Tab-separated table of C-alpha atoms and ligand atoms in Angstrom:
chain	number	residue	atom	x	y	z
A	17	MET	CA	20.944	25.918	25.535
A	18	MET	CA	20.160	22.797	23.546
A	19	HIS	CA	19.696	23.049	19.767
A	20	GLN	CA	16.739	21.339	18.105
A	21	THR	CA	19.007	18.698	16.528
A	22	ASP	CA	20.592	17.918	19.916
A	23	GLN	CA	17.146	17.451	21.366
A	24	ALA	CA	16.241	15.048	18.561
A	25	VAL	CA	19.316	12.960	19.367
A	26	VAL	CA	18.411	12.584	23.038
A	27	GLN	CA	14.736	11.993	22.264
A	28	THR	CA	13.834	8.540	23.535
A	29	ASP	CA	11.814	6.022	21.564
A	30	PHE	CA	9.059	6.522	24.093
A	31	GLU	CA	8.961	10.239	23.313
A	32	LYS	CA	8.790	9.491	19.583
A	33	ILE	CA	5.846	7.187	20.192
A	34	LEU	CA	4.099	9.868	22.234
A	35	ALA	CA	4.771	12.389	19.463
A	36	VAL	CA	3.179	10.094	16.866
A	37	ALA	CA	0.144	9.444	19.062
A	38	GLY	CA	-0.327	13.203	19.421
A	39	CYS	CA	-0.563	13.865	15.676
A	40	ARG	CA	-4.295	13.413	15.273
A	41	HIS	CA	-4.910	17.171	15.156
A	42	HIS	CA	-2.932	17.340	11.879
A	43	PHE	CA	-5.884	15.640	10.136
A	44	PRO	CA	-8.742	18.139	9.734
A	45	LEU	CA	-11.313	15.632	8.432
A	46	LEU	CA	-11.195	13.665	11.672
A	47	ARG	CA	-12.763	16.575	13.575
A	48	GLN	CA	-16.215	16.148	12.041
A	49	ARG	CA	-19.347	14.469	13.315
A	50	VAL	CA	-21.139	11.802	11.269
A	51	ASN	CA	-24.772	10.956	11.956
A	52	GLY	CA	-24.586	13.241	14.969
A	53	LYS	CA	-21.651	11.337	16.528
A	54	PRO	CA	-17.919	12.102	16.517
A	55	LEU	CA	-16.410	10.372	13.483
A	56	VAL	CA	-14.482	7.185	14.296
A	57	TYR	CA	-12.602	6.460	11.096
A	58	LEU	CA	-11.526	2.812	10.997
A	59	ASP	CA	-11.373	2.311	7.220
A	60	ASN	CA	-7.731	3.234	6.749
A	61	ALA	CA	-6.890	0.167	4.665
A	62	ALA	CA	-9.343	1.432	2.040
A	63	THR	CA	-7.858	4.915	2.131
A	64	SER	CA	-6.148	7.019	4.771
A	65	GLN	CA	-6.986	10.587	5.785
A	66	LYS	CA	-4.685	13.471	4.790
A	67	PRO	CA	-2.733	15.775	7.083
A	68	GLN	CA	-3.019	19.546	6.539
A	69	VAL	CA	0.529	19.693	5.090
A	70	VAL	CA	-0.513	17.418	2.210
A	71	ILE	CA	-3.707	19.381	1.540
A	72	ASP	CA	-1.673	22.618	1.626
A	73	ALA	CA	0.985	21.302	-0.784
A	74	ILE	CA	-1.681	20.433	-3.372
A	75	LEU	CA	-3.504	23.741	-2.881
A	76	LYS	CA	-0.249	25.705	-3.194
A	77	PHE	CA	0.608	23.888	-6.411
A	78	TYR	CA	-2.656	24.926	-8.061
A	79	GLN	CA	-2.599	28.436	-6.605
A	80	GLU	CA	1.042	29.265	-7.325
A	81	GLU	CA	2.942	26.636	-9.297
A	82	ASN	CA	0.594	24.968	-11.785
A	83	SER	CA	2.292	24.250	-15.103
A	84	ASN	CA	3.137	21.211	-17.203
A	85	ILE	CA	6.471	19.489	-16.559
A	86	HIS	CA	9.501	18.594	-18.714
A	87	ARG	CA	8.111	20.774	-21.507
A	88	GLY	CA	8.375	24.534	-21.068
A	89	VAL	CA	11.472	26.684	-20.740
A	90	HIS	CA	9.431	29.165	-18.741
A	91	ALA	CA	9.921	29.655	-15.024
A	92	LEU	CA	6.650	28.058	-13.893
A	93	SER	CA	7.277	24.886	-15.875
A	94	GLU	CA	10.775	24.647	-14.453
A	95	ARG	CA	9.410	25.080	-10.934
A	96	ALA	CA	6.727	22.421	-11.458
A	97	THR	CA	9.329	20.053	-12.920
A	98	GLN	CA	11.631	20.606	-9.987
A	99	LEU	CA	8.824	19.930	-7.464
A	100	TYR	CA	7.711	16.809	-9.348
A	101	GLU	CA	11.237	15.444	-9.533
A	102	SER	CA	12.092	16.259	-5.940
A	103	ALA	CA	8.978	14.337	-4.827
A	104	ARG	CA	10.456	11.401	-6.768
A	105	ASP	CA	13.684	11.824	-4.782
A	106	ARG	CA	11.651	11.782	-1.538
A	107	ALA	CA	10.027	8.495	-2.668
A	108	ARG	CA	13.473	7.036	-3.412
A	109	GLU	CA	14.628	7.965	0.054
A	110	PHE	CA	11.423	6.642	1.661
A	111	ILE	CA	11.922	3.089	0.388
A	112	ASN	CA	15.718	3.364	0.146
A	113	ALA	CA	15.934	2.673	-3.579
A	114	ALA	CA	19.454	2.988	-4.978
A	115	GLU	CA	18.558	5.581	-7.650
A	116	SER	CA	15.684	7.932	-8.441
A	117	LYS	CA	15.412	6.473	-11.947
A	118	GLU	CA	14.109	3.299	-10.300
A	119	ILE	CA	11.047	5.230	-9.087
A	120	VAL	CA	8.236	5.252	-11.665
A	121	TYR	CA	5.105	7.317	-11.059
A	122	VAL	CA	1.929	5.334	-11.685
A	123	ARG	CA	-1.750	5.818	-10.811
A	124	GLY	CA	-1.465	3.470	-7.851
A	125	THR	CA	-0.601	-0.078	-6.830
A	126	THR	CA	-3.011	-1.503	-9.405
A	127	GLU	CA	-1.343	0.263	-12.296
A	128	GLY	CA	2.133	-0.605	-10.969
A	129	ILE	CA	1.299	-4.321	-10.986
A	130	ASN	CA	-0.370	-4.128	-14.414
A	131	LEU	CA	2.714	-2.380	-15.768
A	132	VAL	CA	4.935	-5.255	-14.624
A	133	ALA	CA	2.503	-7.940	-15.811
A	134	TYR	CA	2.490	-6.255	-19.218
A	135	SER	CA	6.049	-5.049	-19.730
A	136	TYR	CA	7.904	-7.781	-17.846
A	137	GLY	CA	5.311	-10.533	-18.208
A	138	ARG	CA	4.590	-10.389	-21.915
A	139	PRO	CA	8.185	-10.820	-23.124
A	140	ASN	CA	9.165	-13.292	-20.399
A	141	VAL	CA	6.194	-15.582	-19.787
A	142	GLY	CA	5.327	-18.142	-22.448
A	143	ALA	CA	3.195	-21.249	-22.965
A	144	GLY	CA	3.644	-23.758	-20.137
A	145	ASP	CA	5.359	-21.212	-17.862
A	146	GLU	CA	4.122	-20.450	-14.370
A	147	VAL	CA	3.405	-17.340	-12.282
A	148	VAL	CA	3.285	-17.780	-8.498
A	149	ILE	CA	1.055	-15.632	-6.311
A	150	SER	CA	-0.340	-16.241	-2.811
A	151	ALA	CA	-3.769	-16.962	-1.360
A	152	LEU	CA	-3.638	-13.581	0.407
A	153	GLU	CA	-3.662	-11.427	-2.715
A	154	HIS	CA	-5.920	-8.496	-3.497
A	155	HIS	CA	-7.632	-8.781	-6.891
A	156	SER	CA	-5.116	-6.328	-8.314
A	157	ASN	CA	-2.349	-8.875	-7.738
A	158	ILE	CA	-4.422	-11.725	-9.183
A	159	VAL	CA	-6.271	-10.463	-12.248
A	160	PRO	CA	-3.324	-8.902	-14.172
A	161	TRP	CA	-1.447	-12.231	-13.868
A	162	GLN	CA	-4.545	-14.189	-14.829
A	163	ILE	CA	-4.931	-12.047	-17.973
A	164	LEU	CA	-1.255	-12.639	-18.797
A	165	CYS	CA	-1.500	-16.385	-18.187
A	166	SER	CA	-4.616	-16.819	-20.304
A	167	GLU	CA	-3.061	-14.824	-23.143
A	168	LYS	CA	0.162	-16.842	-23.038
A	169	GLY	CA	-1.110	-20.306	-22.117
A	170	ALA	CA	0.750	-20.066	-18.806
A	171	ARG	CA	-0.396	-21.293	-15.384
A	172	LEU	CA	-1.188	-19.327	-12.231
A	173	ARG	CA	-0.011	-21.160	-9.076
A	174	VAL	CA	-1.124	-20.143	-5.594
A	175	ILE	CA	0.731	-20.462	-2.263
A	176	PRO	CA	-1.860	-21.716	0.271
A	177	VAL	CA	-2.535	-20.292	3.763
A	178	ASN	CA	-3.223	-21.952	7.101
A	179	ASP	CA	-6.292	-21.175	9.220
A	180	ALA	CA	-4.489	-18.303	10.916
A	181	GLY	CA	-3.917	-16.649	7.526
A	182	GLU	CA	-0.171	-17.402	7.338
A	183	LEU	CA	1.400	-18.583	4.095
A	184	LEU	CA	2.644	-22.186	4.032
A	185	LEU	CA	6.295	-21.679	3.246
A	186	ASP	CA	7.077	-25.349	2.559
A	187	GLU	CA	4.338	-25.363	-0.059
A	188	TYR	CA	5.819	-22.183	-1.501
A	189	GLU	CA	9.226	-23.818	-1.966
A	190	ARG	CA	7.573	-26.812	-3.623
A	191	LEU	CA	5.787	-24.541	-6.122
A	192	LEU	CA	8.997	-23.009	-7.471
A	193	ASN	CA	10.532	-24.705	-10.492
A	194	ARG	CA	12.262	-23.902	-13.773
A	195	ARG	CA	8.962	-22.912	-15.375
A	196	THR	CA	8.295	-20.228	-12.723
A	197	LYS	CA	8.898	-16.842	-14.346
A	198	ILE	CA	7.856	-14.467	-11.571
A	199	VAL	CA	6.582	-14.498	-7.989
A	200	ALA	CA	4.087	-11.751	-7.032
A	201	LEU	CA	3.273	-11.390	-3.333
A	202	THR	CA	1.577	-8.996	-1.016
A	203	HIS	CA	3.722	-7.603	1.806
A	204	VAL	CA	0.689	-7.175	4.102
A	205	SER	CA	-2.764	-8.699	3.542
A	206	ASN	CA	-5.478	-6.046	3.265
A	207	ALA	CA	-8.180	-8.496	4.319
A	208	LEU	CA	-6.510	-10.247	7.287
A	209	GLY	CA	-3.560	-8.030	8.220
A	210	THR	CA	-0.961	-10.828	7.913
A	211	ILE	CA	2.576	-9.511	7.462
A	212	ASN	CA	4.304	-11.944	5.123
A	213	PRO	CA	7.988	-12.839	5.574
A	214	VAL	CA	8.728	-11.347	2.174
A	215	ARG	CA	12.471	-10.872	2.730
A	216	GLU	CA	12.944	-14.634	3.196
A	217	MET	CA	10.481	-15.448	0.406
A	218	ILE	CA	12.354	-13.166	-2.007
A	219	ALA	CA	15.641	-14.889	-1.117
A	220	THR	CA	14.031	-18.273	-1.775
A	221	ALA	CA	12.764	-17.181	-5.214
A	222	HIS	CA	16.142	-15.649	-6.060
A	223	SER	CA	17.898	-18.915	-5.180
A	224	HIS	CA	15.931	-20.335	-8.139
A	225	GLY	CA	16.739	-17.281	-10.300
A	226	ILE	CA	13.118	-16.029	-10.162
A	227	PRO	CA	12.319	-12.285	-9.859
A	228	VAL	CA	9.803	-11.059	-7.273
A	229	LEU	CA	7.194	-8.300	-7.266
A	230	ILE	CA	5.904	-7.115	-3.898
A	231	ASP	CA	2.512	-5.431	-3.509
A	232	GLY	CA	3.308	-2.912	-0.789
A	233	ALA	CA	-0.072	-1.112	-0.698
A	234	GLN	CA	-0.775	-2.109	2.915
A	235	ALA	CA	2.825	-2.088	4.145
A	236	VAL	CA	4.196	1.402	3.445
A	237	PRO	CA	1.721	3.241	5.730
A	238	HIS	CA	2.608	1.000	8.678
A	239	MET	CA	6.293	0.045	8.678
A	240	LYS	CA	9.744	0.961	7.440
A	241	VAL	CA	10.320	-0.519	3.968
A	242	ASP	CA	13.805	-0.851	2.498
A	243	VAL	CA	13.735	-2.256	-1.029
A	244	GLN	CA	17.487	-2.836	-1.088
A	245	ASP	CA	17.342	-4.810	2.131
A	246	LEU	CA	14.328	-6.791	0.859
A	247	ASP	CA	16.128	-7.204	-2.483
A	248	CYS	CA	12.776	-7.287	-4.325
A	249	ASP	CA	12.815	-6.701	-8.073
A	250	PHE	CA	9.610	-4.639	-8.064
A	251	TYR	CA	7.645	-2.932	-5.273
A	252	ALA	CA	4.307	-1.176	-5.872
A	253	PHE	CA	2.326	1.140	-3.596
A	254	SER	CA	-0.392	3.828	-3.612
A	255	ALA	CA	-0.114	7.347	-2.177
A	256	HIS	CA	-3.695	7.458	-0.907
A	257	LYS	CA	-3.154	4.676	1.627
A	258	MET	CA	-0.169	6.500	3.136
A	259	PHE	CA	-1.734	9.931	3.802
A	260	GLY	CA	-1.233	11.222	0.257
A	261	PRO	CA	-3.750	11.892	-2.541
A	262	THR	CA	-5.596	9.425	-4.761
A	263	GLY	CA	-4.581	8.802	-8.374
A	264	VAL	CA	-0.846	8.493	-7.826
A	265	GLY	CA	1.524	5.793	-6.634
A	266	ILE	CA	4.973	4.371	-7.141
A	267	LEU	CA	6.358	1.383	-8.945
A	268	TYR	CA	9.909	0.693	-7.821
A	269	GLY	CA	11.926	-1.534	-10.137
A	270	LYS	CA	15.591	-2.482	-10.104
A	271	SER	CA	17.135	-0.433	-12.887
A	272	ARG	CA	18.437	-3.456	-14.775
A	273	MET	CA	14.923	-4.940	-14.812
A	274	LEU	CA	13.274	-1.694	-15.945
A	275	GLU	CA	15.975	-1.065	-18.572
A	276	ALA	CA	15.249	-4.437	-20.173
A	277	MET	CA	11.472	-3.909	-20.305
A	278	PRO	CA	9.527	-2.328	-23.185
A	279	PRO	CA	7.281	0.682	-22.419
A	280	TYR	CA	3.807	0.112	-20.986
A	281	GLN	CA	2.117	2.962	-22.859
A	282	GLY	CA	3.168	5.185	-25.742
A	283	GLY	CA	2.761	8.965	-25.894
A	284	GLY	CA	4.375	12.249	-24.943
A	285	ASP	CA	7.370	12.442	-22.581
A	286	MET	CA	8.299	8.739	-22.911
A	287	ILE	CA	10.234	9.348	-26.155
A	288	LYS	CA	13.550	10.843	-27.240
A	289	SER	CA	12.646	11.075	-30.914
A	290	VAL	CA	9.764	10.006	-33.146
A	291	THR	CA	9.505	9.457	-36.881
A	292	TYR	CA	6.796	7.483	-38.654
A	293	GLU	CA	9.328	4.669	-39.056
A	294	LYS	CA	10.800	4.511	-35.583
A	295	THR	CA	10.628	5.847	-32.036
A	296	THR	CA	13.565	6.041	-29.657
A	297	TYR	CA	12.388	5.739	-26.077
A	298	ASN	CA	13.338	8.074	-23.266
A	299	ASP	CA	15.635	7.094	-20.398
A	300	LEU	CA	14.338	5.687	-17.121
A	301	PRO	CA	12.037	6.447	-15.448
A	302	HIS	CA	10.400	8.585	-18.176
A	303	LYS	CA	10.145	5.612	-20.550
A	304	PHE	CA	7.269	4.413	-18.342
A	305	GLU	CA	5.567	7.785	-17.836
A	306	ALA	CA	3.648	8.509	-21.041
A	307	GLY	CA	1.479	11.642	-21.132
A	308	THR	CA	0.942	14.434	-18.638
A	309	PRO	CA	1.147	12.774	-15.232
A	310	ASN	CA	-0.659	13.569	-11.989
A	311	ILE	CA	1.704	16.424	-11.138
A	312	ALA	CA	-0.225	17.810	-8.162
A	313	GLY	CA	-0.711	14.269	-6.864
A	314	SER	CA	3.004	13.515	-7.050
A	315	ILE	CA	3.753	16.705	-5.120
A	316	GLY	CA	1.119	15.704	-2.550
A	317	LEU	CA	2.769	12.285	-2.282
A	318	GLY	CA	6.127	13.994	-1.677
A	319	ALA	CA	4.555	16.037	1.137
A	320	ALA	CA	3.014	12.878	2.665
A	321	ILE	CA	6.380	11.124	2.590
A	322	GLU	CA	8.110	14.071	4.244
A	323	TYR	CA	5.387	14.068	6.889
A	324	ILE	CA	5.635	10.397	7.827
A	325	MET	CA	9.405	10.273	7.607
A	326	LYS	CA	9.543	13.062	10.189
A	327	LEU	CA	7.218	11.042	12.433
A	328	ASP	CA	9.496	7.974	12.295
A	329	MET	CA	8.071	4.748	10.878
A	330	ASP	CA	9.216	2.612	13.822
A	331	ALA	CA	7.242	4.839	16.190
A	332	VAL	CA	4.217	4.632	13.846
A	333	ALA	CA	4.470	0.817	13.894
A	334	ALA	CA	4.704	0.794	17.709
A	335	VAL	CA	1.612	2.988	18.145
A	336	GLU	CA	-0.394	0.837	15.732
A	337	HIS	CA	0.751	-2.402	17.349
A	338	GLU	CA	-0.529	-1.164	20.699
A	339	LEU	CA	-3.899	-0.318	19.082
A	340	LEU	CA	-4.042	-3.734	17.424
A	341	GLU	CA	-3.420	-5.581	20.707
A	342	TYR	CA	-5.932	-3.453	22.573
A	343	ALA	CA	-8.622	-3.867	19.891
A	344	THR	CA	-7.983	-7.602	19.448
A	345	SER	CA	-8.471	-8.411	23.107
A	346	ALA	CA	-11.485	-6.076	23.344
A	347	LEU	CA	-13.200	-7.726	20.373
A	348	LEU	CA	-12.399	-11.232	21.573
A	349	SER	CA	-14.137	-10.489	24.849
A	350	ILE	CA	-17.466	-9.980	23.007
A	351	PRO	CA	-19.480	-13.203	22.730
A	352	LYS	CA	-20.341	-14.176	19.105
A	353	VAL	CA	-17.451	-12.145	17.639
A	354	ARG	CA	-14.900	-14.158	15.655
A	355	ILE	CA	-11.654	-12.669	14.340
A	356	ILE	CA	-10.617	-13.919	10.908
A	357	GLY	CA	-6.846	-13.780	10.535
A	358	THR	CA	-4.805	-14.533	13.638
A	359	ALA	CA	-1.292	-14.575	12.188
A	360	ARG	CA	1.615	-14.074	14.615
A	361	HIS	CA	2.774	-11.058	12.634
A	362	LYS	CA	-0.046	-8.679	11.839
A	363	ALA	CA	-0.540	-5.082	10.839
A	364	ALA	CA	-3.374	-3.145	12.505
A	365	VAL	CA	-6.219	-4.715	10.514
A	366	ILE	CA	-8.972	-6.758	12.156
A	367	SER	CA	-11.436	-8.721	10.057
A	368	PHE	CA	-14.313	-10.084	12.078
A	369	THR	CA	-17.727	-11.670	11.910
A	370	ILE	CA	-20.591	-11.805	14.396
A	371	ASP	CA	-22.499	-15.100	14.507
A	372	GLY	CA	-25.830	-14.831	12.728
A	373	ILE	CA	-25.378	-11.222	11.535
A	374	HIS	CA	-24.424	-10.233	7.996
A	375	PRO	CA	-21.289	-8.029	7.850
A	376	HIS	CA	-23.179	-5.487	5.753
A	377	ASP	CA	-25.652	-4.994	8.615
A	378	ILE	CA	-22.759	-4.588	11.060
A	379	GLY	CA	-21.357	-1.804	8.868
A	380	THR	CA	-24.734	-0.080	8.550
A	381	ILE	CA	-25.424	0.009	12.289
A	382	LEU	CA	-21.870	1.118	13.100
A	383	ASP	CA	-22.269	3.914	10.559
A	384	GLN	CA	-25.284	5.178	12.470
A	385	GLU	CA	-22.900	5.457	15.438
A	386	GLY	CA	-20.424	7.504	13.355
A	387	ILE	CA	-18.051	4.529	12.992
A	388	ALA	CA	-16.620	3.885	9.502
A	389	ILE	CA	-15.458	0.344	8.743
A	390	ARG	CA	-15.408	-1.664	5.517
A	391	THR	CA	-17.582	-4.713	4.951
A	392	GLY	CA	-17.568	-7.147	2.064
A	393	HIS	CA	-14.944	-9.296	0.362
A	394	HIS	CA	-12.251	-6.588	0.475
A	395	CYS	CA	-11.332	-7.280	-3.175
A	396	ALA	CA	-10.007	-10.655	-2.061
A	397	GLN	CA	-12.784	-13.055	-3.074
A	398	PRO	CA	-10.603	-16.191	-3.389
A	399	LEU	CA	-9.301	-15.577	0.151
A	400	MET	CA	-12.844	-15.226	1.492
A	401	GLN	CA	-13.710	-18.519	-0.229
A	402	ARG	CA	-10.705	-20.156	1.467
A	403	PHE	CA	-12.202	-19.174	4.831
A	404	GLY	CA	-15.708	-20.201	3.732
A	405	LEU	CA	-17.069	-16.664	4.122
A	406	PRO	CA	-18.868	-14.390	1.667
A	407	ALA	CA	-17.705	-11.323	3.562
A	408	THR	CA	-16.285	-9.936	6.807
A	409	ALA	CA	-16.414	-6.657	8.692
A	410	ARG	CA	-12.985	-4.996	8.774
A	411	ALA	CA	-11.642	-2.359	11.145
A	412	SER	CA	-8.314	-0.986	9.972
A	413	PHE	CA	-6.268	1.472	12.003
A	414	ALA	CA	-3.810	4.288	11.428
A	415	PHE	CA	-1.488	5.921	13.965
A	416	TYR	CA	-4.028	8.739	14.505
A	417	ASN	CA	-6.638	6.358	15.911
A	418	THR	CA	-7.046	6.110	19.675
A	419	LYS	CA	-7.990	3.552	22.310
A	420	GLU	CA	-11.121	5.634	22.962
A	421	GLU	CA	-12.118	4.947	19.353
A	422	VAL	CA	-11.598	1.228	19.925
A	423	ASP	CA	-13.918	1.561	22.939
A	424	SER	CA	-16.508	3.229	20.664
A	425	LEU	CA	-16.184	0.330	18.219
A	426	VAL	CA	-16.773	-2.154	21.040
A	427	ARG	CA	-19.859	-0.228	22.206
A	428	GLY	CA	-21.044	-0.137	18.583
A	429	ILE	CA	-20.665	-3.905	18.224
A	430	HIS	CA	-22.648	-4.458	21.419
A	431	LYS	CA	-25.379	-2.302	19.905
A	432	VAL	CA	-25.316	-4.375	16.687
A	433	ILE	CA	-25.774	-7.547	18.735
A	434	GLU	CA	-28.544	-5.924	20.815
A	435	VAL	CA	-30.444	-4.842	17.690
A	436	LEU	CA	-29.861	-7.842	15.404
A	437	GLY	CA	-28.440	-10.670	17.515
O	16	C6P	N1	-7.175	-2.131	-1.085
O	16	C6P	C1	-8.929	-2.058	0.588
O	16	C6P	O1	-9.976	-1.595	1.074
O	16	C6P	P1	-5.186	0.824	-5.475
O	16	C6P	O2	-6.672	0.699	-5.596
O	16	C6P	O3	-4.483	0.631	-6.792
O	16	C6P	O4	-4.767	2.039	-4.737
O	16	C6P	O5	-4.742	-0.386	-4.512
O	16	C6P	C2	-5.090	-1.691	-4.799
O	16	C6P	C3	-4.622	-2.599	-3.723
O	16	C6P	C4	-3.608	-3.486	-3.999
O	16	C6P	N2	-3.105	-4.293	-3.052
O	16	C6P	C5	-3.576	-4.289	-1.797
O	16	C6P	C6	-2.959	-5.196	-0.778
O	16	C6P	C7	-4.621	-3.419	-1.452
O	16	C6P	O6	-5.085	-3.423	-0.210
O	16	C6P	C8	-5.178	-2.574	-2.449
O	16	C6P	C9	-6.354	-1.687	-2.140
O	16	C6P	C10	-8.293	-1.337	-0.579
O	16	C6P	O7	-8.414	-3.059	1.039
O	16	C6P	C11	-9.271	-0.947	-1.618
O	16	C6P	S1	-9.930	-2.332	-2.478
């Protein structure tokens, strides 16, 4: 008889893909009806739904394990500490960081980027220096750098995009110079779905001695990420976009970078000793984790990571790619629909407009059909301006979505055109 591990070894890629596609029933929220119709949830880039194992891990923590961490000698506190720290180990494994001390818990991608802008940016960026970002950035990878630049008299430089939503790499190379102190780039665009060639872009920055931060918010739910292979200096992501809870995320930083940086916030747990004259800071990663953290959230994140690692990220990417291709050709076959963002390498995000109809109205009518999409500027106003649009409608997919749901979206769009076109 074959053991389970033997079976896993002979499991074909095709079987893994089928297994991923069959996971929808793990997500209880998806079973509901909205406005009398079966829910079609296509707003995964805003936040993903949670599998039962994640919900259970959080519930179990509050029912059986709740206690503060790193503080008590009592059994519950030790158990909570162990769960919190082992979730950190899971996160290390998930992105293949070299050491768990390189994994800093934050509130989410936004806080991760702000931490770097503050603790790396303030000591290293001065008057006349430059920070390079791209035209595809979310506001959370624009505004923290803008604040830093205005405080320091530094300059924010922006890598432009072509009409397909791909970064112009020659322009990027031309922007780098001895005044450039950091490059901050998104791995995947939340508004257009473009997957940036960040590995090559990091190598280019490093050839000039410039460190790189990657905003991984839209990458980690969709593809395998290996921070050592990418060789990025910082990588930030949020748990809630990768099937975990809100209010927690990870900032990865190379240990030598984090060691050299001052703390972001002061308070409990980030210190070794305090007198009125002087404070000695704690070791990594605790130096950056002031105050009682989101313990239950971190444990939920650990459960989400375990869940998707079991699924296999390559199989997840394959399922989503199939959905993207199916949805793209279906939408393109509808007269008046225009897809914004046609990069060669895309994650399963489709921004679109319908001639003569405001995206907000598209979202409202689709909602009446039980279909959830996002409309607006997607927290990427400068990018919308680049494309001459105030807003788009955006359908964003996860591996639990189905081709039948794409068909519902297409029927919904036809209805929008019928009613408003
Ligand atoms: N994008 C969207 O609908 P937080 O809010 O900190 O979890 O993530 C911010 C963030 C940073 N970078 C990228 C590329 C993102 O997509 C997001 C969040 C959501 O597109 C909500 S605005």
